[in-house]
Short mmCIF file of C-alpha atoms and ligand atoms in Angstrom, two decimals:
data_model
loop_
_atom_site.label_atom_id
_atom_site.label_comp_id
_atom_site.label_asym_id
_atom_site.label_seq_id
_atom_site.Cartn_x
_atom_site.Cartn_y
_atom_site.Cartn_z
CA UNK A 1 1.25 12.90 -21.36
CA UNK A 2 -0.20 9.09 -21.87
CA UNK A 3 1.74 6.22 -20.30
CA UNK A 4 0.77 2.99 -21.10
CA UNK A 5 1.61 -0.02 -18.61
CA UNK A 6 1.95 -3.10 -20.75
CA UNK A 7 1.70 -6.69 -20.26
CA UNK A 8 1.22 -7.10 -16.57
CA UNK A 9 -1.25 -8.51 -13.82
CA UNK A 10 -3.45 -5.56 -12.67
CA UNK A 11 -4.74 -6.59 -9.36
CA UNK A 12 -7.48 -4.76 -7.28
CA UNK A 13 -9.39 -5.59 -4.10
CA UNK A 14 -11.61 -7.77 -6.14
CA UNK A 15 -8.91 -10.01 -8.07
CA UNK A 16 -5.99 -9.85 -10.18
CA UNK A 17 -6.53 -9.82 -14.11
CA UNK A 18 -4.23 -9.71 -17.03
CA UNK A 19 -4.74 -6.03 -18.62
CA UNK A 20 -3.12 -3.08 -20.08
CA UNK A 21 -3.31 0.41 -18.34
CA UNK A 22 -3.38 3.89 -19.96
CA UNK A 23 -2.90 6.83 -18.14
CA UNK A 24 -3.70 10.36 -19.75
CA UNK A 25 -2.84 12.97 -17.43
CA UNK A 26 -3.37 12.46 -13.71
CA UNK A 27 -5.91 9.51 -14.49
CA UNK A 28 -6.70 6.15 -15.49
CA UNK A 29 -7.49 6.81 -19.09
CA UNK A 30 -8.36 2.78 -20.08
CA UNK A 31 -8.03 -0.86 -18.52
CA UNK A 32 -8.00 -3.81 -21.15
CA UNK A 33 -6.20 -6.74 -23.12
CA UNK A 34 -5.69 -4.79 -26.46
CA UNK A 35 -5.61 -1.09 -25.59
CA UNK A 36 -3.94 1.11 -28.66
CA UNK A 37 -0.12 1.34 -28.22
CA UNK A 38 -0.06 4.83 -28.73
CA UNK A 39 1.68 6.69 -26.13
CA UNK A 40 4.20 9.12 -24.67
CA UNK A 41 5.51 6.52 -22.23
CA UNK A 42 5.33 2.85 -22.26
CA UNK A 43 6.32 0.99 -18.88
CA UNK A 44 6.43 -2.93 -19.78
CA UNK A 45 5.70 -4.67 -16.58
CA UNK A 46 6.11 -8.46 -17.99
CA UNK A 47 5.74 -11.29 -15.20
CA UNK A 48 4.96 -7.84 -12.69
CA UNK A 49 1.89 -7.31 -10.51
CA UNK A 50 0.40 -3.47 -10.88
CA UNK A 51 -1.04 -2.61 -7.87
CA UNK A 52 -2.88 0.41 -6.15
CA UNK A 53 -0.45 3.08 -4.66
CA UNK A 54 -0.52 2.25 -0.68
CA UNK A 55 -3.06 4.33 1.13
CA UNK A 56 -0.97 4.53 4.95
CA UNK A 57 -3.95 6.25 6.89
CA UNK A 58 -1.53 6.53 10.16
CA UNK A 59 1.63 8.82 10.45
CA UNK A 60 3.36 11.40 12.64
CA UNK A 61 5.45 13.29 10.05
CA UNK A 62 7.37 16.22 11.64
CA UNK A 63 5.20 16.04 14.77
CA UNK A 64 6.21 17.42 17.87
CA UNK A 65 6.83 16.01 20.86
CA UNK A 66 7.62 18.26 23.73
CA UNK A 67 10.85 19.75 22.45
CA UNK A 68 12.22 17.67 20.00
CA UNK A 69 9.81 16.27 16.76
CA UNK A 70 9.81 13.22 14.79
CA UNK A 71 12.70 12.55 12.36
CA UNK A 72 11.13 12.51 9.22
CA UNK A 73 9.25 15.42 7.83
CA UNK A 74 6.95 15.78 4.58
CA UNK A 75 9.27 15.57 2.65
CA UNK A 76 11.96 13.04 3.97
CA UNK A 77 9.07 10.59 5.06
CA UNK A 78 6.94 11.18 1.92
CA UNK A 79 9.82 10.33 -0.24
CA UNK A 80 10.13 6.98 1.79
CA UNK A 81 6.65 6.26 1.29
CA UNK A 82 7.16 6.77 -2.42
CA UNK A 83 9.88 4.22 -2.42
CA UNK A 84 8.00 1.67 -0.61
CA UNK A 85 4.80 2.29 -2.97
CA UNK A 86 2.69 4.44 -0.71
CA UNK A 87 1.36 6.99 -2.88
CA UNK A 88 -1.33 8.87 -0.39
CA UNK A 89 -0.47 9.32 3.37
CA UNK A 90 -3.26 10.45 5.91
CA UNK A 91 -0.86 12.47 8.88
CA UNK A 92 -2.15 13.18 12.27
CA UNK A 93 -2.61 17.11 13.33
CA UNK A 94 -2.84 17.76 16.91
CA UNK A 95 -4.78 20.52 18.40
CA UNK A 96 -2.82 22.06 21.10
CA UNK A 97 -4.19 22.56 24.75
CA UNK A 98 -6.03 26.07 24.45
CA UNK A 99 -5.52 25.84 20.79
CA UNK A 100 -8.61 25.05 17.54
CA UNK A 101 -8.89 22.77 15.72
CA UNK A 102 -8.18 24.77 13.02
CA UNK A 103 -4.75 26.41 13.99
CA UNK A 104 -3.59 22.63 14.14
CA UNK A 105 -5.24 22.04 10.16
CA UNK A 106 -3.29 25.07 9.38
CA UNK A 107 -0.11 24.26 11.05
CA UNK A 108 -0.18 20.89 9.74
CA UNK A 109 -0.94 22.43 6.28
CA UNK A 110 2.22 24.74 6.43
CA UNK A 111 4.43 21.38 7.65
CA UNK A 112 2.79 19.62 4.49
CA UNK A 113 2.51 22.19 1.58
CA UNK A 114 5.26 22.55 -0.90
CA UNK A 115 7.29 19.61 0.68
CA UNK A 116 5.28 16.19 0.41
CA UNK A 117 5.68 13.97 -2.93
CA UNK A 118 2.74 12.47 -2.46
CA UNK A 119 -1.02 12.88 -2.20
CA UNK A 120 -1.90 13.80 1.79
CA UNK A 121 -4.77 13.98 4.18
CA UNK A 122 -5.04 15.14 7.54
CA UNK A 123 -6.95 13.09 10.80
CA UNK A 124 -7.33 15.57 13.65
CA UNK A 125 -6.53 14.96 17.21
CA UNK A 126 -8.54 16.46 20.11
CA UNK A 127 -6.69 17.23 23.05
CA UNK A 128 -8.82 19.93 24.73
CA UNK A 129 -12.19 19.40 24.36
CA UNK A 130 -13.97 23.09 24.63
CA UNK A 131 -17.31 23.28 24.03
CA UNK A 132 -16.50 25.70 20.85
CA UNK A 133 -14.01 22.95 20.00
CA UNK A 134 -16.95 20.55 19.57
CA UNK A 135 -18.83 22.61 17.04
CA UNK A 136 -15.86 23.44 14.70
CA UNK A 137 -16.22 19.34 14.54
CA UNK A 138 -18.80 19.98 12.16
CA UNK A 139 -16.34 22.37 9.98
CA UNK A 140 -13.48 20.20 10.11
CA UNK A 141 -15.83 17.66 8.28
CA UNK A 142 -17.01 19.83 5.54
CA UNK A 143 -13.41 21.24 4.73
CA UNK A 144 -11.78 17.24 4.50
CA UNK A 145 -10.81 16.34 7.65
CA UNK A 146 -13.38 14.15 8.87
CA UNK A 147 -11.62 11.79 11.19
CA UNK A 148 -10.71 12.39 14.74
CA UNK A 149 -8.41 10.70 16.67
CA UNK A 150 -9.44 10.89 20.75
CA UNK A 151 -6.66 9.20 23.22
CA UNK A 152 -7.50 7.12 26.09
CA UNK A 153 -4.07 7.31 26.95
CA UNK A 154 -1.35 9.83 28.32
CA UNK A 155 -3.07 11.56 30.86
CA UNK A 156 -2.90 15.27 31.42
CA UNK A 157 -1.53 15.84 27.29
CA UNK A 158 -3.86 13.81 25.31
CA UNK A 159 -6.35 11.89 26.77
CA UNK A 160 -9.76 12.99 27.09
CA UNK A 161 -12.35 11.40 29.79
CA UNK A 162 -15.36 9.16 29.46
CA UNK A 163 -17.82 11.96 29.06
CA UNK A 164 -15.85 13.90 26.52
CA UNK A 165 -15.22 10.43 24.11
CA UNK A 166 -18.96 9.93 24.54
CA UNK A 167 -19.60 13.69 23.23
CA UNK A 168 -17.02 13.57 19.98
CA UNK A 169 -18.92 10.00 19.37
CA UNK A 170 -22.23 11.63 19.40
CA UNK A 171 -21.22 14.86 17.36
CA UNK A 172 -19.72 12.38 14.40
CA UNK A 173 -22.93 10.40 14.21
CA UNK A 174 -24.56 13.43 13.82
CA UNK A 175 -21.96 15.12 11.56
CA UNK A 176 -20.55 12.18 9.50
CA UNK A 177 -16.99 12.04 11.01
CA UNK A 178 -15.63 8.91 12.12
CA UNK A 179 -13.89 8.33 16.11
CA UNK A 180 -10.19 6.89 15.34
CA UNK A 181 -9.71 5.36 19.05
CA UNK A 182 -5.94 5.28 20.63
CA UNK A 183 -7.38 2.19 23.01
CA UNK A 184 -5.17 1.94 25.92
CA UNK A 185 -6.57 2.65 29.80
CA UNK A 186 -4.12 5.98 30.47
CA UNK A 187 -5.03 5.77 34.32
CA UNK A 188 -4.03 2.31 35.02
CA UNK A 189 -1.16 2.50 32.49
CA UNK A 190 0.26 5.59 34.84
CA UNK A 191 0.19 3.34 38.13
CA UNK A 192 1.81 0.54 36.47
CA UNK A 193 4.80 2.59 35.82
CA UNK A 194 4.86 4.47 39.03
CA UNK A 195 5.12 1.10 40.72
CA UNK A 196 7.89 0.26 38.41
CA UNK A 197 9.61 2.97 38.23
CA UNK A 198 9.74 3.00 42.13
CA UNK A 199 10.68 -0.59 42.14
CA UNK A 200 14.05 0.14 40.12
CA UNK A 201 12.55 -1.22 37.12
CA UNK A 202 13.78 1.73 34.36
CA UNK A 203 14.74 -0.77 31.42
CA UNK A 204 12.74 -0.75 27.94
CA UNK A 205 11.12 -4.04 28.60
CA UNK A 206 9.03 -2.45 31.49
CA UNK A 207 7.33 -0.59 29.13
CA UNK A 208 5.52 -3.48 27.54
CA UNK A 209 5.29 -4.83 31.31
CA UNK A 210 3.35 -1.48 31.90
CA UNK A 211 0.57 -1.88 29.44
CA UNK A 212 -0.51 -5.35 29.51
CA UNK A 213 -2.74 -6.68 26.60
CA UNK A 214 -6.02 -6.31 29.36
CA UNK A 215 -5.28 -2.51 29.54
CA UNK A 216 -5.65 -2.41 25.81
CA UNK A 217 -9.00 -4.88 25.76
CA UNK A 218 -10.55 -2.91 28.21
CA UNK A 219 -10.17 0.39 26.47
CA UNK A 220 -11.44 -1.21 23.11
CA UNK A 221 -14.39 -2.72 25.17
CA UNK A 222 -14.95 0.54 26.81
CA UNK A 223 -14.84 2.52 23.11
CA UNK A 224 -17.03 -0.32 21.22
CA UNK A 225 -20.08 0.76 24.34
CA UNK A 226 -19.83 4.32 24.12
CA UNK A 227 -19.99 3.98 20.29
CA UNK A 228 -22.97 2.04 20.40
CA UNK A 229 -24.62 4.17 23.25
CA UNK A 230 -24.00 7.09 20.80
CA UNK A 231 -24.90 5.44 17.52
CA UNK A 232 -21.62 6.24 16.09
CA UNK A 233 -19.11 4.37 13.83
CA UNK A 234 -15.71 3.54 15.27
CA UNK A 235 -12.11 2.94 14.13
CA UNK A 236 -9.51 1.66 16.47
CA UNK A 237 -6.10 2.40 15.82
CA UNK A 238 -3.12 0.04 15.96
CA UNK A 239 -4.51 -2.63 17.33
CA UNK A 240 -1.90 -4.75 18.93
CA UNK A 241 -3.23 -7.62 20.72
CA UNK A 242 -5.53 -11.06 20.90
CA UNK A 243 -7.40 -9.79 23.32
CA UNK A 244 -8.07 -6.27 21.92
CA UNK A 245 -9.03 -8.50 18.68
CA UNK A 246 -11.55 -10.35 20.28
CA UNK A 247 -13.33 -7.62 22.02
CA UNK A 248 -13.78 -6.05 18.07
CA UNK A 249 -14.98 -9.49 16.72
CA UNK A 250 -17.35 -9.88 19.37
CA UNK A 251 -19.03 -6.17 18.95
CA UNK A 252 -18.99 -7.10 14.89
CA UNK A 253 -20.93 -10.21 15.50
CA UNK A 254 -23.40 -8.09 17.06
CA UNK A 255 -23.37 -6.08 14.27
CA UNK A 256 -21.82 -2.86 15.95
CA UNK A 257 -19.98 -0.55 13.10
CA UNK A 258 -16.58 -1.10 14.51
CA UNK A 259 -13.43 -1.24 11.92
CA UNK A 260 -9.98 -2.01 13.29
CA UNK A 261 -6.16 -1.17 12.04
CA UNK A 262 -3.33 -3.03 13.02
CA UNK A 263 0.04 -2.10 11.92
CA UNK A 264 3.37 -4.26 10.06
CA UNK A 265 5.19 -4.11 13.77
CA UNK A 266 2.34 -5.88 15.39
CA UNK A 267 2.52 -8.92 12.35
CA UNK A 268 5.54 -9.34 12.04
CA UNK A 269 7.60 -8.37 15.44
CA UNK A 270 7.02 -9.62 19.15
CA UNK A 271 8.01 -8.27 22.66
CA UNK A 272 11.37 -10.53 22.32
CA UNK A 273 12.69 -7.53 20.94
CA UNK A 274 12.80 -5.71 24.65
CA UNK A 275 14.64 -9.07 25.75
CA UNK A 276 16.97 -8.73 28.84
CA UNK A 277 17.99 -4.92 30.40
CA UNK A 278 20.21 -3.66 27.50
CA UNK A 279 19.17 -0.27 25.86
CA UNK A 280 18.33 -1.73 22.05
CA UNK A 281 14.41 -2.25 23.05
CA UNK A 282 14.09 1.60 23.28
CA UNK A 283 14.41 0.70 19.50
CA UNK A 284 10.56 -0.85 19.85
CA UNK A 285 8.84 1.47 22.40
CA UNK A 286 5.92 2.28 21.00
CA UNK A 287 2.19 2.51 22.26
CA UNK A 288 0.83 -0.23 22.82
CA UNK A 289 4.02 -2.26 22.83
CA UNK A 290 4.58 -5.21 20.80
CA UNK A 291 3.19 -8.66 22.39
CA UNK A 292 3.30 -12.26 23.27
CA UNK A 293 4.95 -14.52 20.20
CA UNK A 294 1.94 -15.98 19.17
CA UNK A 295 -0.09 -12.36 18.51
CA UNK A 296 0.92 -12.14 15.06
CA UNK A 297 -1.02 -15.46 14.32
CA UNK A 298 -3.95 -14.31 15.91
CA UNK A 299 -3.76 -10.87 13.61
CA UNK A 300 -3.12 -12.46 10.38
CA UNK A 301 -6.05 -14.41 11.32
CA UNK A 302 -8.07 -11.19 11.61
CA UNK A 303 -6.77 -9.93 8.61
CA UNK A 304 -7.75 -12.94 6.69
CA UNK A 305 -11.74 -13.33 8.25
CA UNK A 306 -12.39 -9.46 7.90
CA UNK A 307 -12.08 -7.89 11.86
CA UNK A 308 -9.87 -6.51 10.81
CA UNK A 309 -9.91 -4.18 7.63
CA UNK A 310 -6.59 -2.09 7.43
CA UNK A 311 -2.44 -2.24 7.69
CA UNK A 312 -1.29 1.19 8.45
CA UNK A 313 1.93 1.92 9.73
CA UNK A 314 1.55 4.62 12.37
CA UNK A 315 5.38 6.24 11.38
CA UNK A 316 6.35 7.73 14.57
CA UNK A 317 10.33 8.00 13.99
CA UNK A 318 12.69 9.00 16.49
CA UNK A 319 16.20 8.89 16.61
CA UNK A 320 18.53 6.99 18.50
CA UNK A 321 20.05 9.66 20.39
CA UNK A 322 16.51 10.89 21.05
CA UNK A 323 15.78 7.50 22.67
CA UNK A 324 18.21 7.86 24.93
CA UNK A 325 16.45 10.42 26.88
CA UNK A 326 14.67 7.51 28.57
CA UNK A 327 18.13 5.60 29.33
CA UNK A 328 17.45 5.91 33.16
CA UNK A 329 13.70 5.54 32.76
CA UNK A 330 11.42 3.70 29.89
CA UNK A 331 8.85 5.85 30.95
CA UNK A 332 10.71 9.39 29.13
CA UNK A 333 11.54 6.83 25.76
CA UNK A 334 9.69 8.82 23.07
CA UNK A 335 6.96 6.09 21.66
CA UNK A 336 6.95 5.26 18.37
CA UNK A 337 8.84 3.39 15.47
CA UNK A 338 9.70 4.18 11.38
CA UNK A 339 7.73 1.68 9.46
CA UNK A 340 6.29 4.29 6.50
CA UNK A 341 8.42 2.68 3.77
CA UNK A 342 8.51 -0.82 3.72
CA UNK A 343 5.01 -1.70 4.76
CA UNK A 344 4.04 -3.21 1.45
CA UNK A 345 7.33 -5.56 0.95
CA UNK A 346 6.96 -6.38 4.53
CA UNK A 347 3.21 -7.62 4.41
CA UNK A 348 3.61 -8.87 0.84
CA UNK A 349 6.55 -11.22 1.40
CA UNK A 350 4.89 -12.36 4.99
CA UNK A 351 1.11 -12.19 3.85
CA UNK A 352 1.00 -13.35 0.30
CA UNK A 353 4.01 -15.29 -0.10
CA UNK A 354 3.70 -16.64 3.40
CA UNK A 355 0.14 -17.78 2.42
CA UNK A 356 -1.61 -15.75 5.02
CA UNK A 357 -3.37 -13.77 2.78
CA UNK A 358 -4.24 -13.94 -1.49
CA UNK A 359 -2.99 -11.03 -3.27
CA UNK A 360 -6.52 -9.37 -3.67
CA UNK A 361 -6.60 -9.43 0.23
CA UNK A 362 -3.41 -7.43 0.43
CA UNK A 363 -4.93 -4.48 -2.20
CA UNK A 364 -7.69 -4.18 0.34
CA UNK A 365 -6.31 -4.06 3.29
CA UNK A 366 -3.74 -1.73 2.05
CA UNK A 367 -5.06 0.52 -0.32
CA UNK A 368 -8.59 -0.26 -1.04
CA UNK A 369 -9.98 -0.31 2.46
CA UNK A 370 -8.07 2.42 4.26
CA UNK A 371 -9.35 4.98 0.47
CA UNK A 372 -12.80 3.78 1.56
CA UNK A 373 -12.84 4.06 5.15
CA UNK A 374 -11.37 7.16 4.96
CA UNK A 375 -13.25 9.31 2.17
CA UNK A 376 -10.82 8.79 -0.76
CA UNK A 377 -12.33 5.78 -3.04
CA UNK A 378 -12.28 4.98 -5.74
CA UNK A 379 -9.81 8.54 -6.47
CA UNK A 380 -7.80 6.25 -4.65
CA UNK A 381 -6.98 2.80 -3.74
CA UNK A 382 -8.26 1.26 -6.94
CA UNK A 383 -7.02 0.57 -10.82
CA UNK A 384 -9.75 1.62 -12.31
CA UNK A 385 -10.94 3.79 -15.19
CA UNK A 386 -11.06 7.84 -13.62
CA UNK A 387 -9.06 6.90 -10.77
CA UNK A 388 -6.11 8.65 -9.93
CA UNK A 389 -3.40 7.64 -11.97
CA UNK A 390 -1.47 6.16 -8.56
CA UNK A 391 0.21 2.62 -9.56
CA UNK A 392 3.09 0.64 -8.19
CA UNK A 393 4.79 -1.90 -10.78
CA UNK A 394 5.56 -4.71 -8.29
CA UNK A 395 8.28 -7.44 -9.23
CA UNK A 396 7.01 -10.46 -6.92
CA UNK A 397 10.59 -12.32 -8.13
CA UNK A 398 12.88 -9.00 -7.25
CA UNK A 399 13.76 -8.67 -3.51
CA UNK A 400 13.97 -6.65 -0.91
CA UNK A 401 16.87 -6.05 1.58
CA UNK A 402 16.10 -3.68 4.98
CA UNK A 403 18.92 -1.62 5.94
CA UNK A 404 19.32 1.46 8.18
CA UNK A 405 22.38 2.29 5.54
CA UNK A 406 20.05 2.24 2.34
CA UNK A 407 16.36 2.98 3.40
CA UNK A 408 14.75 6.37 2.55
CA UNK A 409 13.29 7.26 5.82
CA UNK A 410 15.92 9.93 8.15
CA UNK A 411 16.13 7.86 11.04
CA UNK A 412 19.63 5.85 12.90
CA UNK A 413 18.09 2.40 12.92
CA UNK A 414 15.16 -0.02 11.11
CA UNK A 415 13.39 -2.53 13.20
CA UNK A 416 13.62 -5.07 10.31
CA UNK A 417 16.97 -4.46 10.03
CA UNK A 418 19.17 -7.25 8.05
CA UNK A 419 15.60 -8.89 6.43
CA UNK A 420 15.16 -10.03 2.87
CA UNK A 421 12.03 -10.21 1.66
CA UNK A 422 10.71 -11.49 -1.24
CA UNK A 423 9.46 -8.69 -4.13
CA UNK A 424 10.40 -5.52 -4.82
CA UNK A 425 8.90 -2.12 -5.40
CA UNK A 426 9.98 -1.12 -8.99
CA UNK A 427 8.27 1.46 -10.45
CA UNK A 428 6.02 3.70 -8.84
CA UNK A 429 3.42 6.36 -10.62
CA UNK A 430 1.67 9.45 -8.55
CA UNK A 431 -1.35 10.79 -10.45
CA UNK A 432 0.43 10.24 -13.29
CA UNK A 433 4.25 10.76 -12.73
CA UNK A 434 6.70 8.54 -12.58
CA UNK A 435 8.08 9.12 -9.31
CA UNK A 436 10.34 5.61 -8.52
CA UNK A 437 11.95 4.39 -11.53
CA UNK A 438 13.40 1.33 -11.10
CA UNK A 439 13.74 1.92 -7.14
CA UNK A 440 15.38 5.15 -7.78
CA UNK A 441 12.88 8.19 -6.35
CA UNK A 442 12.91 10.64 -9.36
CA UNK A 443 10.09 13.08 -7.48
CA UNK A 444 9.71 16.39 -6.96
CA UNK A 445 9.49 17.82 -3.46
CA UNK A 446 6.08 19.37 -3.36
CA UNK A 447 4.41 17.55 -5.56
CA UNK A 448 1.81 15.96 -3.49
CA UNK A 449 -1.86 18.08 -2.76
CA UNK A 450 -3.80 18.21 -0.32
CA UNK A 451 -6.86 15.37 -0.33
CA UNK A 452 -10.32 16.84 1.01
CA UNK A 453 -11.72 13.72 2.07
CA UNK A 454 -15.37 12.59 2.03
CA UNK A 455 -17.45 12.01 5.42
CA UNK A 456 -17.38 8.62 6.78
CA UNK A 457 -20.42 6.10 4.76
CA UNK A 458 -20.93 2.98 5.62
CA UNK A 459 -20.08 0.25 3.04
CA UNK A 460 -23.54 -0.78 1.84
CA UNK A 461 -22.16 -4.29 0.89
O1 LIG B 1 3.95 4.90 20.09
C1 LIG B 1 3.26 5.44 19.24
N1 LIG B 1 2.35 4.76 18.60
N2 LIG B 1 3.42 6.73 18.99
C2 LIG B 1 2.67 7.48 18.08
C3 LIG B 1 1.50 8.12 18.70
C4 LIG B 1 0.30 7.24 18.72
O2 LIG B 1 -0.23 7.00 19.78
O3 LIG B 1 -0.15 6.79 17.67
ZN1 LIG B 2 -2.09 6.22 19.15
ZN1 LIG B 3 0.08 6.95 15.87
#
């Protein structure tokens, strides 16, 4: 099957350019002004921008949490994706306590297989930090899961001591896996909300009140040292905060190989949204909590100089009535927020039309950087001949209206709810299918493979 997309303005990390695009197959057969008009398919994308399929490197799909699990699984929350013109997703498994590292790859694997529509990779999380755990690090690498994510947070379920985030840093600069950090202090976090808690404070709002922008700067400090003591490469993950920001342009100045993700919540919301004592701001608990109204500034700042390289949305959806376990007390509110499918309308109408960012900017932090951090480039995050054939026909006049009633993703509420935003996903092509046709998802559950992703190289540029 050859598709040709005709007439519009390909754009990649490096600049947009008028050009034609053939796809035979699963790949990128041909870029160019005059390419033979020969095909099975022809999509005209006239006065559209073709872009890279979104690479989101941060989701929770169907992950559990104690006994209930997020609301969208591969399937539900890959199809959103799809529709919002993410094309690869790279999930989080979680190693149980007592459990491997590979029972979680092949739990996640069964969760994944046969249901996602798109292209996925696993990160791994280590919760339990066994000396055998350690050295099937070094097979986790070789079999395409080179990233590990290590909490500093939740005490006593996730988050590993000094010594042990020191050791996982030192096996990955030996092993070519790359740290992804969850940077928040978990010990100080815990007496914040005791004190709280036993002060009558139980509203959402004391969440955010509980993990102050310092707890998250110190953490980032903290990771950025042992990184450096151990000679390792570092990602943080949903970065959140000024402060966290400048501890990660300071260590870059130095020239320490630290990379940084922030996500659409922390750009475009603030902690207005846990305003006064009523129950809505369980609607934004997530970890760390969304800051002061002049944080998004300092991000899109980032975002524009380079400290920070990537938009991911870290998809953590829970339902309403499974946020209301924490009516009485913030502190039970499951963490976490849907963002998977609008990410790209979101950061395109705020970044690029707001004149944050220039369209080639918005590629690479959304596709081009996360495929390259990550192991996947140039298969993915770039138009380019032998790539995958992943493309997103993107109508920069269309809009874009956010709605609980009409999104994709299984979950009560949206926190953009009621927004219009300038451009509109329109088409959308997964190694070669057409899988959003005109906004409609036309997909097949199942679809999407597995991606065994490369070691972690530093960009030689
Ligand atoms: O609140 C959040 N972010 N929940 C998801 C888990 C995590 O820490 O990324
Ligand atoms: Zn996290
Ligand atoms: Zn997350």
């Amino acid at each position: 099957m050859r598709t040709l997309i005709r007439h519009g303005t390909v754009v990649n990390a490096d600049g947009p350019r008028r050009a034609d695009v053939l796809i035979d197959g699963e790949r990128i057969a041909a870029i160019g002004t005059s390419l033979p008009a020969e095909a099975d398919r022809v999509i005209d994308a006239t006065n559209r921008v073709v872009l890279p399929g979104g690479v989101d490197v941060h989701t929770h799909l169907d992950m559990p949490l104690g006994d209930i699990r997020t609301a969208d699984d591969f399937e539900s929350g890959t199809i959103a994706a799809a529709c919002g013109g993410t094309t690869t997703v790279i999930d989080y498994a979680t190693q149980t306590k007592g459990g491997s590292l590979r029972g979680a790859l092949d739990t996640w694997m069964a969760l994944a297989e046969g249901r996602a529509v798109v292209d996925f990779g696993f990160h791994m999380c280590i919760s339990d930090l066994r000396p055998d755990v350690e050295a099937e690090m070094d097979a986790m690498v070789s079999e395409g899961v080179p990233s590990f994510k290590l909490f500093m947070a939740y005490p006593g379920r996730l988050m590993l001591n000094d010594g042990e985030i020191f050791r996982v840093l030192r096996r990955t600069a030996a092993n070519g896996g790359l740290v992804c950090l969850h940077a928040e202090n978990g010990d100080v976090i815990d007496v914040l909300v005791r004190e709280a808690l036993a002060a009558g404070h139980t509203a959402p709002r004391f969440h955010a009140l509980t993990r102050p922008p310092l707890v998250e700067a110190e953490a980032v400090h903290r990771g950025i040292a042992f990184a450096e003591l151990a000679g390792a490469p570092l990602y943080i993950v949903h970065l959140s905060s000024a402060e966290a920001l400048g501890e990660v342009s300071a260590a870059r100045r130095r020239g320490v190989r630290v990379l940084a993700e922030t996500c659409p919540q922390y750009l475009l919301l603030s902690d207005e949204a846990y305003e006064g004592d009523q129950f809505d701001g369980a609607k934004f608990v997530m970890s760390p909590p969304l800051r002061s109204r002049e944080t998004p500034d300092a991000l899109w700042r980032g975002l524009a100089e380079g400290d920070l390289q990537v938009v991911a949305t870290d998809h953590c959806p829970f339902l309403l009535g499974q946020k209301a376990r924490g009516r009485d007390d913030f502190s039970r509110i499951p963490n976490g927020a849907p963002g998977i499918e609008p990410r790209l309308s979101l950061l395109y109408d705020e970044g690029v039309r707001g004149g944050r960012i220039p369209v080639e900017r918005f590629v690479e932090i959304t596709a081009a950087a996360p495929a390259r951090i990550f192991g996947l480039y140039p298969q993915k995050g770039a138009i380019a001949v032998g790539s995958d054939a992943d493309l997103v026909v993107f109508d920069p006049s269309g809009t874009t209206t956010i709605s609980a009633a009409t999104h994709h993703m299984r979950v009560d509420y949206n926190p953009y709810e009621g927004r219009t935003l300038g451009g509109a996903v329109e088409t959308v092509v997964a190694r070669g299918d057409i899988i959003v046709d005109r906004g409609r998802f036309v997909g097949a559950p199942g679809r999407g493979r597995f991606l065994k992703r490369a070691p972690f190289r530093p960009r030689s540029s």
